[in-house]
mmCIF file of C-alpha atoms in Angstrom:
data_model
loop_
_atom_site.group_PDB
_atom_site.id
_atom_site.type_symbol
_atom_site.label_atom_id
_atom_site.label_comp_id
_atom_site.label_asym_id
_atom_site.label_seq_id
_atom_site.Cartn_x
_atom_site.Cartn_y
_atom_site.Cartn_z
ATOM 1 C CA MET N 28 0.131 0.102 0.240
ATOM 2 C CA ARG N 29 1.206 3.465 -0.868
ATOM 3 C CA MET N 30 1.649 5.836 1.869
ATOM 4 C CA PRO N 31 0.366 9.423 1.162
ATOM 5 C CA THR N 32 3.208 11.542 0.155
ATOM 6 C CA PRO N 33 3.969 15.461 0.725
ATOM 7 C CA ARG N 34 2.305 17.777 -2.025
ATOM 8 C CA ILE N 35 5.143 19.757 -3.975
ATOM 9 C CA PRO N 36 4.281 23.265 -4.590
ATOM 10 C CA GLN N 37 2.993 23.374 -8.690
ATOM 11 C CA ILE N 38 4.747 26.379 -10.591
ATOM 12 C CA ASN N 39 2.620 29.146 -11.139
ATOM 13 C CA PRO N 40 2.168 29.849 -15.017
ATOM 14 C CA LYS N 41 2.343 33.002 -15.102
ATOM 15 C CA ALA N 42 6.110 33.138 -13.264
ATOM 16 C CA ILE N 43 8.611 34.668 -14.816
ATOM 17 C CA ILE N 44 12.003 33.603 -14.893
ATOM 18 C CA GLY N 45 14.193 37.080 -16.122
ATOM 19 C CA ASP N 46 17.516 35.580 -16.551
ATOM 20 C CA ALA N 47 18.104 31.085 -16.919
ATOM 21 C CA LYS N 48 21.664 31.452 -15.851
ATOM 22 C CA GLU N 49 20.943 33.996 -12.879
ATOM 23 C CA LEU N 50 18.668 31.193 -11.693
ATOM 24 C CA ARG N 51 21.091 28.349 -11.815
ATOM 25 C CA GLU N 52 23.358 30.292 -9.961
ATOM 26 C CA LYS N 53 20.862 31.126 -7.370
ATOM 27 C CA LEU N 54 19.527 27.857 -6.755
ATOM 28 C CA ALA N 55 22.844 25.933 -6.890
ATOM 29 C CA ARG N 56 23.928 28.556 -3.731
ATOM 30 C CA ARG N 57 20.469 27.371 -2.242
ATOM 31 C CA PRO N 58 21.115 24.973 1.327
ATOM 32 C CA ALA N 59 21.172 21.519 0.457
ATOM 33 C CA ALA N 60 18.863 21.219 3.553
ATOM 34 C CA GLN N 61 16.304 22.994 1.880
ATOM 35 C CA ALA N 62 12.910 21.171 0.032
ATOM 36 C CA GLU N 63 13.921 19.593 -3.198
ATOM 37 C CA THR N 64 10.978 21.317 -5.316
ATOM 38 C CA GLU N 65 9.879 24.845 -4.463
ATOM 39 C CA LEU N 66 7.865 27.256 -6.085
ATOM 40 C CA VAL N 67 9.679 29.500 -8.683
ATOM 41 C CA THR N 68 8.454 33.078 -9.382
ATOM 42 C CA ALA N 69 9.642 36.611 -9.644
ATOM 43 C CA ASP N 70 6.745 37.801 -7.637
ATOM 44 C CA PRO N 71 6.513 36.665 -4.325
ATOM 45 C CA ALA N 72 2.730 37.499 -4.483
ATOM 46 C CA ALA N 73 1.749 35.288 -7.567
ATOM 47 C CA LYS N 74 -1.043 32.853 -6.921
ATOM 48 C CA VAL N 75 -0.456 29.103 -7.153
ATOM 49 C CA GLY N 76 -3.181 26.224 -7.546
ATOM 50 C CA GLU N 77 -4.838 27.903 -10.823
ATOM 51 C CA LYS N 78 -5.809 25.261 -13.228
ATOM 52 C CA GLU N 79 -2.399 24.438 -14.840
ATOM 53 C CA ILE N 80 -3.312 21.202 -16.368
ATOM 54 C CA SER N 81 -5.867 21.078 -18.754
ATOM 55 C CA GLU N 82 -9.372 19.360 -17.466
ATOM 56 C CA ARG N 83 -8.907 17.368 -20.733
ATOM 57 C CA ILE N 84 -5.941 15.840 -19.133
ATOM 58 C CA ALA N 85 -7.095 15.299 -15.690
ATOM 59 C CA ASP N 86 -8.818 12.330 -16.631
ATOM 60 C CA LEU N 87 -6.372 10.575 -18.040
ATOM 61 C CA ASN N 88 -8.426 9.536 -21.420
ATOM 62 C CA VAL N 89 -7.858 11.891 -23.471
ATOM 63 C CA MET N 90 -4.690 12.549 -26.039
ATOM 64 C CA VAL N 91 -3.769 15.693 -27.188
ATOM 65 C CA ARG N 92 -1.160 16.975 -29.987
ATOM 66 C CA GLU N 93 0.648 19.678 -27.830
ATOM 67 C CA ALA N 94 2.875 20.019 -25.437
ATOM 68 C CA PRO N 95 1.688 20.656 -21.225
ATOM 69 C CA GLN N 96 0.889 23.562 -20.195
ATOM 70 C CA ARG N 97 2.066 23.058 -16.684
ATOM 71 C CA VAL N 98 5.451 21.907 -14.965
ATOM 72 C CA PHE N 99 5.105 18.418 -13.153
ATOM 73 C CA ASP N 100 6.105 17.664 -9.570
ATOM 74 C CA ALA N 101 8.266 14.716 -11.080
ATOM 75 C CA TYR N 102 9.432 13.077 -14.594
ATOM 76 C CA LEU N 103 10.273 9.681 -15.916
ATOM 77 C CA LEU N 104 12.300 9.193 -18.724
ATOM 78 C CA ASN N 105 12.797 6.065 -20.351
ATOM 79 C CA ILE N 106 16.417 6.570 -21.257
ATOM 80 C CA ASP N 107 16.334 3.464 -23.455
ATOM 81 C CA ALA N 108 15.392 5.412 -26.470
ATOM 82 C CA THR N 109 13.680 9.050 -24.737
ATOM 83 C CA VAL N 110 17.248 9.775 -24.259
ATOM 84 C CA PHE N 111 19.402 7.772 -26.760
ATOM 85 C CA ALA N 112 19.314 8.626 -30.955
ATOM 86 C CA GLY N 113 21.277 5.253 -31.775
ATOM 87 C CA ALA N 114 24.260 5.579 -29.304
ATOM 88 C CA GLN N 115 23.803 9.337 -29.375
ATOM 89 C CA LEU N 116 22.678 11.213 -26.393
ATOM 90 C CA MET N 117 20.091 13.441 -28.121
ATOM 91 C CA PRO N 118 20.786 17.579 -28.539
ATOM 92 C CA GLU N 119 17.761 18.572 -26.298
ATOM 93 C CA MET N 120 18.089 16.098 -23.586
ATOM 94 C CA LYS N 121 20.683 18.114 -21.876
ATOM 95 C CA MET N 122 18.442 21.481 -22.158
ATOM 96 C CA VAL N 123 15.362 19.170 -20.232
ATOM 97 C CA VAL N 124 17.880 18.259 -17.892
ATOM 98 C CA ASP N 125 19.197 21.784 -16.940
ATOM 99 C CA THR N 126 15.616 23.388 -16.692
ATOM 100 C CA LEU N 127 14.271 20.510 -14.856
ATOM 101 C CA THR N 128 16.874 20.892 -11.890
ATOM 102 C CA SER N 129 16.725 24.258 -12.010
ATOM 103 C CA LEU N 130 13.150 23.874 -11.531
ATOM 104 C CA ARG N 131 13.927 21.850 -8.465
ATOM 105 C CA ARG N 132 12.131 18.939 -10.636
ATOM 106 C CA PRO N 133 13.010 15.459 -9.405
ATOM 107 C CA ILE N 134 13.718 12.870 -12.627
ATOM 108 C CA ARG N 135 14.030 9.246 -12.433
ATOM 109 C CA TYR N 136 15.520 7.545 -15.395
ATOM 110 C CA LEU N 137 14.184 3.950 -16.284
ATOM 111 C CA SER N 138 15.691 1.650 -18.432
ATOM 112 C CA MET N 139 14.125 -1.557 -19.332
ATOM 113 C CA LEU N 140 16.888 -3.225 -20.398
ATOM 114 C CA SER N 141 18.533 -5.906 -17.944
ATOM 115 C CA THR N 142 21.681 -5.402 -20.225
ATOM 116 C CA VAL N 143 22.265 -2.083 -18.813
ATOM 117 C CA SER N 144 23.821 -0.868 -15.460
ATOM 118 C CA SER N 145 23.328 1.873 -13.527
ATOM 119 C CA ASP N 146 27.236 2.784 -13.687
ATOM 120 C CA LYS N 147 27.226 2.144 -17.408
ATOM 121 C CA LEU N 148 24.209 5.007 -18.025
ATOM 122 C CA VAL N 149 25.769 7.375 -15.463
ATOM 123 C CA THR N 150 29.126 6.820 -17.103
ATOM 124 C CA ALA N 151 27.030 7.509 -20.672
ATOM 125 C CA MET N 152 25.319 10.194 -19.598
ATOM 126 C CA ALA N 153 28.687 12.290 -18.066
ATOM 127 C CA ALA N 154 30.599 11.790 -21.458
ATOM 128 C CA GLU N 155 27.808 13.856 -22.685
ATOM 129 C CA GLY N 156 27.721 16.710 -20.062
ATOM 130 C CA VAL N 157 24.953 15.174 -18.282
ATOM 131 C CA GLN N 158 26.123 14.508 -14.372
ATOM 132 C CA LEU N 159 23.567 11.569 -12.872
ATOM 133 C CA ASP N 160 23.356 10.445 -9.751
ATOM 134 C CA PRO N 161 22.740 6.585 -8.977
ATOM 135 C CA HIS N 162 19.736 6.886 -7.382
ATOM 136 C CA GLN N 163 18.461 8.767 -10.238
ATOM 137 C CA ILE N 164 18.499 5.579 -11.963
ATOM 138 C CA VAL N 165 15.891 2.575 -12.065
ATOM 139 C CA THR N 166 17.066 -0.534 -13.831
ATOM 140 C CA PRO N 167 16.039 -3.788 -14.008
ATOM 141 C CA GLY N 168 18.286 -5.441 -11.876
ATOM 142 C CA ARG N 169 18.094 -2.854 -8.763
ATOM 143 C CA GLN N 170 14.259 -3.111 -8.984
ATOM 144 C CA ALA N 171 15.010 -7.113 -8.827
ATOM 145 C CA ALA N 172 16.970 -7.021 -6.302
ATOM 146 C CA ARG N 173 14.664 -4.807 -4.487
ATOM 147 C CA TYR N 174 11.890 -6.769 -4.764
ATOM 148 C CA LEU N 175 13.478 -10.106 -3.778
ATOM 149 C CA HIS N 176 14.831 -8.765 -0.286
ATOM 150 C CA LYS N 177 11.146 -7.600 0.168
ATOM 151 C CA SER N 178 9.205 -11.102 -1.125
ATOM 152 C CA TYR N 179 12.131 -13.227 -0.863
ATOM 153 C CA PRO N 180 14.457 -12.288 1.943
ATOM 154 C CA GLY N 181 17.754 -14.816 2.305
ATOM 155 C CA ALA N 182 16.825 -16.154 -0.900
ATOM 156 C CA ASN N 183 19.440 -18.019 -3.215
ATOM 157 C CA VAL N 184 18.879 -16.945 -6.632
ATOM 158 C CA PHE N 185 19.895 -18.187 -10.076
ATOM 159 C CA VAL N 186 20.280 -15.507 -12.859
ATOM 160 C CA ILE N 187 19.612 -15.923 -16.208
ATOM 161 C CA GLY N 188 20.972 -12.579 -17.921
ATOM 162 C CA ASP N 189 24.381 -11.220 -18.669
ATOM 163 C CA ASP N 190 26.939 -9.742 -16.634
ATOM 164 C CA ALA N 191 25.143 -6.627 -15.961
ATOM 165 C CA LEU N 192 21.913 -8.255 -14.141
ATOM 166 C CA SER N 193 23.724 -10.426 -11.933
ATOM 167 C CA ALA N 194 26.411 -7.571 -11.248
ATOM 168 C CA GLU N 195 23.366 -5.518 -10.316
ATOM 169 C CA VAL N 196 21.589 -8.101 -8.446
ATOM 170 C CA GLU N 197 24.720 -9.406 -6.130
ATOM 171 C CA GLY N 198 25.936 -6.021 -5.570
ATOM 172 C CA GLU N 199 22.629 -5.038 -3.737
ATOM 173 C CA GLY N 200 23.387 -8.117 -1.330
ATOM 174 C CA ILE N 201 21.482 -10.805 -3.530
ATOM 175 C CA PRO N 202 23.075 -14.453 -2.916
ATOM 176 C CA LEU N 203 23.591 -16.267 -6.204
ATOM 177 C CA SER N 204 23.757 -19.762 -6.705
ATOM 178 C CA GLU N 205 23.990 -22.370 -9.761
ATOM 179 C CA ASP N 206 23.316 -25.584 -7.601
ATOM 180 C CA PRO N 207 19.418 -26.371 -8.230
ATOM 181 C CA ALA N 208 19.456 -27.661 -4.677
ATOM 182 C CA GLU N 209 19.725 -24.928 -2.996
ATOM 183 C CA ILE N 210 17.951 -22.584 -5.649
ATOM 184 C CA ASN N 211 14.795 -20.403 -4.173
ATOM 185 C CA VAL N 212 14.148 -18.351 -7.165
ATOM 186 C CA VAL N 213 14.755 -17.964 -10.612
ATOM 187 C CA LEU N 214 14.994 -14.672 -12.236
ATOM 188 C CA VAL N 215 14.975 -14.132 -15.798
ATOM 189 C CA GLY N 216 16.360 -11.119 -17.960
ATOM 190 C CA HIS N 217 17.761 -10.731 -21.212
ATOM 191 C CA ASP N 218 20.348 -13.221 -22.359
ATOM 192 C CA ARG N 219 22.299 -13.905 -25.703
ATOM 193 C CA ASP N 220 23.999 -16.574 -24.158
ATOM 194 C CA PHE N 221 20.648 -18.499 -22.898
ATOM 195 C CA SER N 222 21.614 -22.261 -23.141
ATOM 196 C CA PHE N 223 20.135 -25.678 -22.708
ATOM 197 C CA ASP N 224 22.282 -26.125 -19.407
ATOM 198 C CA LYS N 225 20.904 -22.961 -18.041
ATOM 199 C CA LEU N 226 17.586 -24.086 -18.865
ATOM 200 C CA THR N 227 18.534 -27.405 -17.205
ATOM 201 C CA THR N 228 19.742 -25.628 -14.143
ATOM 202 C CA ALA N 229 16.071 -23.268 -14.353
ATOM 203 C CA PHE N 230 14.155 -26.633 -14.533
ATOM 204 C CA ARG N 231 16.022 -28.594 -11.604
ATOM 205 C CA ALA N 232 15.282 -26.137 -9.467
ATOM 206 C CA ILE N 233 11.937 -25.102 -10.450
ATOM 207 C CA ASP N 234 10.907 -29.215 -11.164
ATOM 208 C CA GLU N 235 12.760 -30.514 -8.107
ATOM 209 C CA ASN N 236 13.215 -28.067 -5.800
ATOM 210 C CA GLY N 237 10.165 -26.001 -5.970
ATOM 211 C CA ALA N 238 11.758 -22.318 -6.638
ATOM 212 C CA ASP N 239 9.583 -19.651 -8.184
ATOM 213 C CA LEU N 240 10.505 -18.149 -11.543
ATOM 214 C CA VAL N 241 10.825 -14.382 -12.018
ATOM 215 C CA ALA N 242 10.680 -12.340 -14.999
ATOM 216 C CA SER N 243 12.507 -8.257 -15.198
ATOM 217 C CA SER N 244 10.217 -8.780 -18.637
ATOM 218 C CA LEU N 245 7.971 -10.299 -20.639
ATOM 219 C CA ARG N 246 8.247 -8.299 -23.510
ATOM 220 C CA ARG N 247 8.012 -10.258 -26.556
ATOM 221 C CA VAL N 248 10.322 -8.119 -28.914
ATOM 222 C CA ARG N 249 13.483 -6.052 -27.369
ATOM 223 C CA ARG N 250 14.662 -2.889 -29.332
ATOM 224 C CA GLN N 251 18.114 -2.228 -29.078
ATOM 225 C CA PRO N 252 19.662 1.376 -28.695
ATOM 226 C CA ASP N 253 20.326 1.895 -32.455
ATOM 227 C CA GLY N 254 16.683 0.614 -33.284
ATOM 228 C CA THR N 255 17.436 -3.130 -34.300
ATOM 229 C CA ARG N 256 14.986 -5.586 -32.682
ATOM 230 C CA GLU N 257 15.593 -8.836 -31.504
ATOM 231 C CA PRO N 258 13.393 -11.662 -29.505
ATOM 232 C CA GLY N 259 12.601 -10.270 -25.740
ATOM 233 C CA THR N 260 12.621 -12.108 -22.512
ATOM 234 C CA LEU N 261 9.159 -13.577 -22.916
ATOM 235 C CA SER N 262 10.967 -16.342 -25.378
ATOM 236 C CA ILE N 263 13.095 -17.545 -22.517
ATOM 237 C CA VAL N 264 10.682 -17.221 -20.167
ATOM 238 C CA THR N 265 7.831 -19.247 -22.186
ATOM 239 C CA ALA N 266 10.402 -22.054 -22.728
ATOM 240 C CA ILE N 267 10.570 -22.599 -18.505
ATOM 241 C CA GLU N 268 7.394 -22.191 -18.671
ATOM 242 C CA VAL N 269 6.735 -25.155 -20.946
ATOM 243 C CA ALA N 270 9.575 -27.043 -19.233
ATOM 244 C CA THR N 271 8.500 -26.961 -15.727
ATOM 245 C CA ARG N 272 4.593 -26.681 -16.721
ATOM 246 C CA LYS N 273 4.455 -23.609 -13.855
ATOM 247 C CA ARG N 274 3.900 -20.365 -14.792
ATOM 248 C CA VAL N 275 5.647 -17.429 -13.863
ATOM 249 C CA ALA N 276 5.420 -15.807 -10.465
ATOM 250 C CA LYS N 277 6.134 -12.321 -10.870
ATOM 251 C CA ASN N 278 6.599 -9.654 -13.967
ATOM 252 C CA LEU N 279 8.755 -7.029 -12.974
ATOM 253 C CA GLY N 280 8.427 -5.088 -16.105
ATOM 254 C CA SER N 281 5.769 -3.001 -17.310
ATOM 255 C CA PRO N 282 2.532 -2.974 -17.444
ATOM 256 C CA GLU N 283 2.840 -4.336 -14.011
ATOM 257 C CA PRO N 284 3.296 -0.998 -11.697
ATOM 258 C CA ASP N 285 5.529 -2.770 -9.502
ATOM 259 C CA LEU N 286 8.280 -0.592 -10.941
ATOM 260 C CA LEU N 287 6.600 2.591 -10.278
ATOM 261 C CA GLU N 288 5.308 1.303 -6.388
ATOM 262 C CA MET N 289 9.090 1.021 -5.996
ATOM 263 C CA ILE N 290 9.780 4.886 -7.710
ATOM 264 C CA PHE N 291 6.774 6.657 -5.281
ATOM 265 C CA GLU N 292 8.526 5.170 -2.332
ATOM 266 C CA ASP N 293 11.333 7.592 -2.690
ATOM 267 C CA LEU N 294 9.552 10.600 -4.495
ATOM 268 C CA ALA N 295 7.930 13.428 -3.012
ATOM 269 C CA ALA N 296 5.062 13.902 -5.504
ATOM 270 C CA THR N 297 1.815 11.716 -6.126
ATOM 271 C CA PRO N 298 0.939 10.024 -9.391
ATOM 272 C CA GLU N 299 -1.337 12.593 -11.148
ATOM 273 C CA ASP N 300 1.366 15.023 -10.796
ATOM 274 C CA ALA N 301 3.920 13.142 -12.130
ATOM 275 C CA LEU N 302 4.834 12.842 -16.026
ATOM 276 C CA LEU N 303 6.458 9.390 -17.693
ATOM 277 C CA VAL N 304 7.687 9.885 -21.177
ATOM 278 C CA THR N 305 8.197 7.201 -23.264
ATOM 279 C CA ASP N 306 9.092 6.694 -27.110
ATOM 280 C CA SER N 307 7.048 3.735 -27.206
ATOM 281 C CA LEU N 308 3.285 2.820 -27.364
ATOM 282 C CA GLY N 309 2.029 -0.370 -25.531
ATOM 283 C CA ALA N 310 3.604 -1.335 -22.223
ATOM 284 C CA ASP N 311 4.776 1.553 -20.661
ATOM 285 C CA ILE N 312 1.789 3.645 -21.382
ATOM 286 C CA ARG N 313 -0.800 0.412 -20.046
ATOM 287 C CA MET N 314 2.011 0.840 -16.920
ATOM 288 C CA ALA N 315 1.064 4.555 -16.716
ATOM 289 C CA LYS N 316 -2.621 4.184 -17.016
ATOM 290 C CA ARG N 317 -2.863 1.707 -14.122
ATOM 291 C CA PHE N 318 -0.881 3.656 -11.925
ATOM 292 C CA GLY N 319 -2.905 7.113 -12.537
ATOM 293 C CA ILE N 320 0.415 8.409 -14.154
ATOM 294 C CA PRO N 321 -0.026 10.916 -17.199
ATOM 295 C CA SER N 322 2.014 9.821 -19.689
ATOM 296 C CA ALA N 323 3.975 11.082 -23.014
ATOM 297 C CA LEU N 324 5.006 9.520 -26.742
ATOM 298 C CA VAL N 325 7.620 10.820 -28.294
ATOM 299 C CA LEU N 326 7.810 10.461 -31.872
ATOM 300 C CA THR N 327 11.285 9.431 -31.906
ATOM 301 C CA GLY N 328 10.957 5.941 -31.797
ATOM 302 C CA ASP N 329 9.264 3.360 -34.103
ATOM 303 C CA ALA N 330 5.596 4.940 -33.376
ATOM 304 C CA THR N 331 3.216 7.351 -34.704
ATOM 305 C CA ILE N 332 0.443 9.076 -34.668
ATOM 306 C CA LYS N 333 -1.373 7.471 -36.609
ATOM 307 C CA GLN N 334 -0.928 4.686 -34.329
ATOM 308 C CA ALA N 335 -1.322 6.678 -31.478
ATOM 309 C CA GLU N 336 -5.079 7.452 -32.877
ATOM 310 C CA ALA N 337 -5.844 3.993 -33.907
ATOM 311 C CA LEU N 338 -5.467 2.655 -29.960
ATOM 312 C CA LYS N 339 -8.614 2.669 -27.397
ATOM 313 C CA ARG N 340 -8.747 5.287 -25.397
ATOM 314 C CA LYS N 341 -7.069 3.361 -22.212
ATOM 315 C CA ASP N 342 -3.613 2.765 -24.164
ATOM 316 C CA GLN N 343 -3.306 5.975 -25.290
ATOM 317 C CA PRO N 344 -0.976 8.958 -24.143
ATOM 318 C CA ASN N 345 -1.888 11.789 -23.089
ATOM 319 C CA TYR N 346 0.395 13.896 -24.874
ATOM 320 C CA VAL N 347 2.045 13.011 -28.324
ATOM 321 C CA LEU N 348 5.224 15.458 -29.063
ATOM 322 C CA ASP N 349 7.722 15.643 -31.252
ATOM 323 C CA SER N 350 10.712 15.712 -29.380
ATOM 324 C CA ILE N 351 11.869 15.201 -25.853
ATOM 325 C CA ASP N 352 12.254 18.854 -25.120
ATOM 326 C CA SER N 353 8.346 19.433 -25.843
ATOM 327 C CA ILE N 354 7.920 18.526 -21.929
ATOM 328 C CA ILE N 355 8.830 21.669 -21.199
ATOM 329 C CA PRO N 356 6.091 24.067 -21.337
ATOM 330 C CA PRO N 357 6.326 26.996 -23.163
ATOM 331 C CA TYR N 358 6.108 29.492 -20.609
ATOM 332 C CA ILE N 359 9.067 28.253 -19.617
ATOM 333 C CA LYS N 360 10.612 27.502 -22.771
ATOM 334 C CA ASP N 361 10.612 31.145 -23.646
ATOM 335 C CA GLN N 362 12.627 32.655 -20.543
ATOM 336 C CA LEU N 363 15.662 30.100 -21.319
#
């Protein structure tokens, strides 16, 4: 059950940012003990709480082809494609990060790729001039470790996945094992080296030792940062299910909301005042809808506006945008 979180002050649409550089320097000098998000306005008498978001969006069932007209309390960005164009950081991304940081809006970078580690993403972003703290990044490995600590304390885990997934899980204090007789959980991520030996170990752990099967994702197709597509984790999970005749006990990936539950445990924001940004239709947006978070589709991937319009309302994003920088409201962007 999600605990209530304190509401973050909204930014007045009429607020004026006189000089962006001066604002950033002023915010940087503030004591660290101050609240992470504060009202940004040149007029201390300015009223807040006016209708900063259209009532058309409030019910999460309406899609518009326009930029949000408000600053959200928190931003969740799918880093796999929203942040990367091929293997390079999108030019607009640095401006987005700088602006949201100046406005004291927390950002969480979500990776759905179990082959990606927090350290790898921090290094990649730093090379593009964007400095991140590891706590801002949510990866399948970190999420899996948190879930295992909570649901299977002390359990021995057999990881089917690459070194990044195993390293992150083990780095969070989860004991790993390849002995079927002592394995309590089989954790499945994307694994290009999946083999009959790994299938046999998983089969014996589940069939003979009663281990549970947990998946980092149940996506049928996995898209690489360079745009190529390959079979997703679902193919491996299905092979184990067929062999053991036992269904997966838990899917930690979208559209299940566990990922968002974990994130909002550490955010002083409510779901309706956050924005999830992705460049793909489907699981990410369904996850956002289930959890009550407005969503934005950025047309930098394979998805098109026609495809979004063809979906049922319950599966449509709330905003459809040409680029990532469109998540910044025009009244803020015009002042930078």
